[in-house]
Phi, psi and omega in degrees: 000311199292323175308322161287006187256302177281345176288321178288316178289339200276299185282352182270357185320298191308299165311323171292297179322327213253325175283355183265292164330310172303318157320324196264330185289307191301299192313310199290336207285291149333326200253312201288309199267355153327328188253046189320320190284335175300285194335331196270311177277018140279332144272001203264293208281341129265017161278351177264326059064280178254009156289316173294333178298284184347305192274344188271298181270016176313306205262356210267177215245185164283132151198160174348299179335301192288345186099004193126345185279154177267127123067301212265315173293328166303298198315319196301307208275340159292311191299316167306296176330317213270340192263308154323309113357317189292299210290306193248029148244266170000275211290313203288327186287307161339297187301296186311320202265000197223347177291294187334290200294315177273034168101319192277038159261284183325313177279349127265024139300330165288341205268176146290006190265140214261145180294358167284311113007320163288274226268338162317300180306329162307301216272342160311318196288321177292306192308309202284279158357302182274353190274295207311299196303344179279312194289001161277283198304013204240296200294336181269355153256350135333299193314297171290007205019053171259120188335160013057117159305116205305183208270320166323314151283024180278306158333299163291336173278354158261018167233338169285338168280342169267340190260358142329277191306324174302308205294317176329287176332315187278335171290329170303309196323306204303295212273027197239336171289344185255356180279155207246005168182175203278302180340299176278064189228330151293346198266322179276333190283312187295310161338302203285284190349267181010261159333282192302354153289316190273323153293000160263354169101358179304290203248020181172107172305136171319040221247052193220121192317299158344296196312285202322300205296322176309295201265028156262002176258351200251155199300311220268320157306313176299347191270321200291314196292319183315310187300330184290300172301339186279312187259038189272189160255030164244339182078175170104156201254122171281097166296321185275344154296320183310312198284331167254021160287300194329305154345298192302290183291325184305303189293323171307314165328282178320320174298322159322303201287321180246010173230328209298153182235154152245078163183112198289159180293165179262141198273000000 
């Protein structure tokens, strides 16, 4: 008897866990939208962002420069990088570093809610964001008549893009464990950013051998080159960019894991 009990208590565990998690995705979902004037300008600015690349780079053709791409079509697919970066670094190291400082980490922490779980429903939440922003820049570039990625690449651009959004996430995280207040937190995030988009090939491709070799071991080229490769015209997954998002995330983690607080420093 007792054994039919614990067996019964063992499958709905699963089943509890997956409605609470579900519960944390919706509480972020509901806490992000809450806030409309952020929620408008998170989606507002790149779309504002590749209309103008748009009026700018409308007529150019596929060339060598782009990698084989035309102007406009590179710009979609860096620019989707870039917002995936805003959502699951940027925003998520933000957030977290201003939860911190007002307390509300420390009180769910207090909770019953397993710390895994917090952070899932975060980085689900993040993930679910950078998806709206890419499918506006893919669509505000339709507009522009730039190709829809052939059905051979819709693979590699949703696993470069989930492991994007992972390794992201978890950097957000690392780095959301070393800000010491909410105040730098925007300042500390741009710093780390900043450079490293324009020196990755974001707002203008790369062709200076140096640059390349540095900023191929750093996260944010190797993310821009996959995607770029998934929908070039050779296609396919850039394994060895991918392998060094993994790196990224592994390592973030790990800094997440062994620095993070819920409990803001004493000023």
């Amino acid at each position: 008897m007792s054994s039919t009990v614990n067996s019964t208590v063992i499958q709905r565990a699963p089943r509890r866990d997956l409605a609470v998690l579900l519960h944390q995705i919706r509480y972020e979902q509901l806490t992000f939208w809450r806030n409309p004037q952020s929620a408008f300008f998170t989606f507002v600015l790149p779309v504002v962002v590749i209309a103008v690349f748009g009026l700018m780079f409308d007529s150019t053709t596929p060339s060598p420069y782009f990698g084989g791409l035309s102007a406009l079509q590179y710009y979609v697919t860096t620019l989707a990088a870039m917002s995936v970066l805003g959502s699951c670094y940027s925003q998520l190291a933000i957030v977290l570093s201003t939860r911190r400082q007002n307390g509300i980490l420390k009180r769910v922490r207090a909770t019953p809610l397993p710390p895994w779980m917090y952070f899932v429903g975060l980085l689900a939440h993040c993930v679910m964001v950078s998806i709206v922003d890419v499918l506006l820049i893919v669509g505000v570039g339709r507009l522009y008549n730039v190709p829809i990625p052939s059905a051979a690449a819709w693979l590699p651009v949703a696993v470069t893009l989930v492991l994007g959004s992972a390794s992201f996430c978890a950097l957000g995280f690392a780095v959301a464990s070393l800000i010491r207040n909410a105040e730098a937190a925007p300042a500390v995030v741009q710093f780390i950013l900043f450079p490293l988009v324009f020196m990755s090939g974001t707002y203008m491709p790369v062709h200076n051998a140096i640059l390349e070799n540095i900023t191929g071991v750093l996260p944010v080229r190797p993310f821009n080159q996959a995607l770029l490769q998934a929908i070039g015209p050779d296609g396919g997954f850039a394994w060895r960019h991918l392998l060094v998002l993994v790196l990224w995330g592994v390592l973030g983690a790990a800094v997440a894991v062994r620095r993070f607080r819920w409990d803001p420093r004493p000023e």
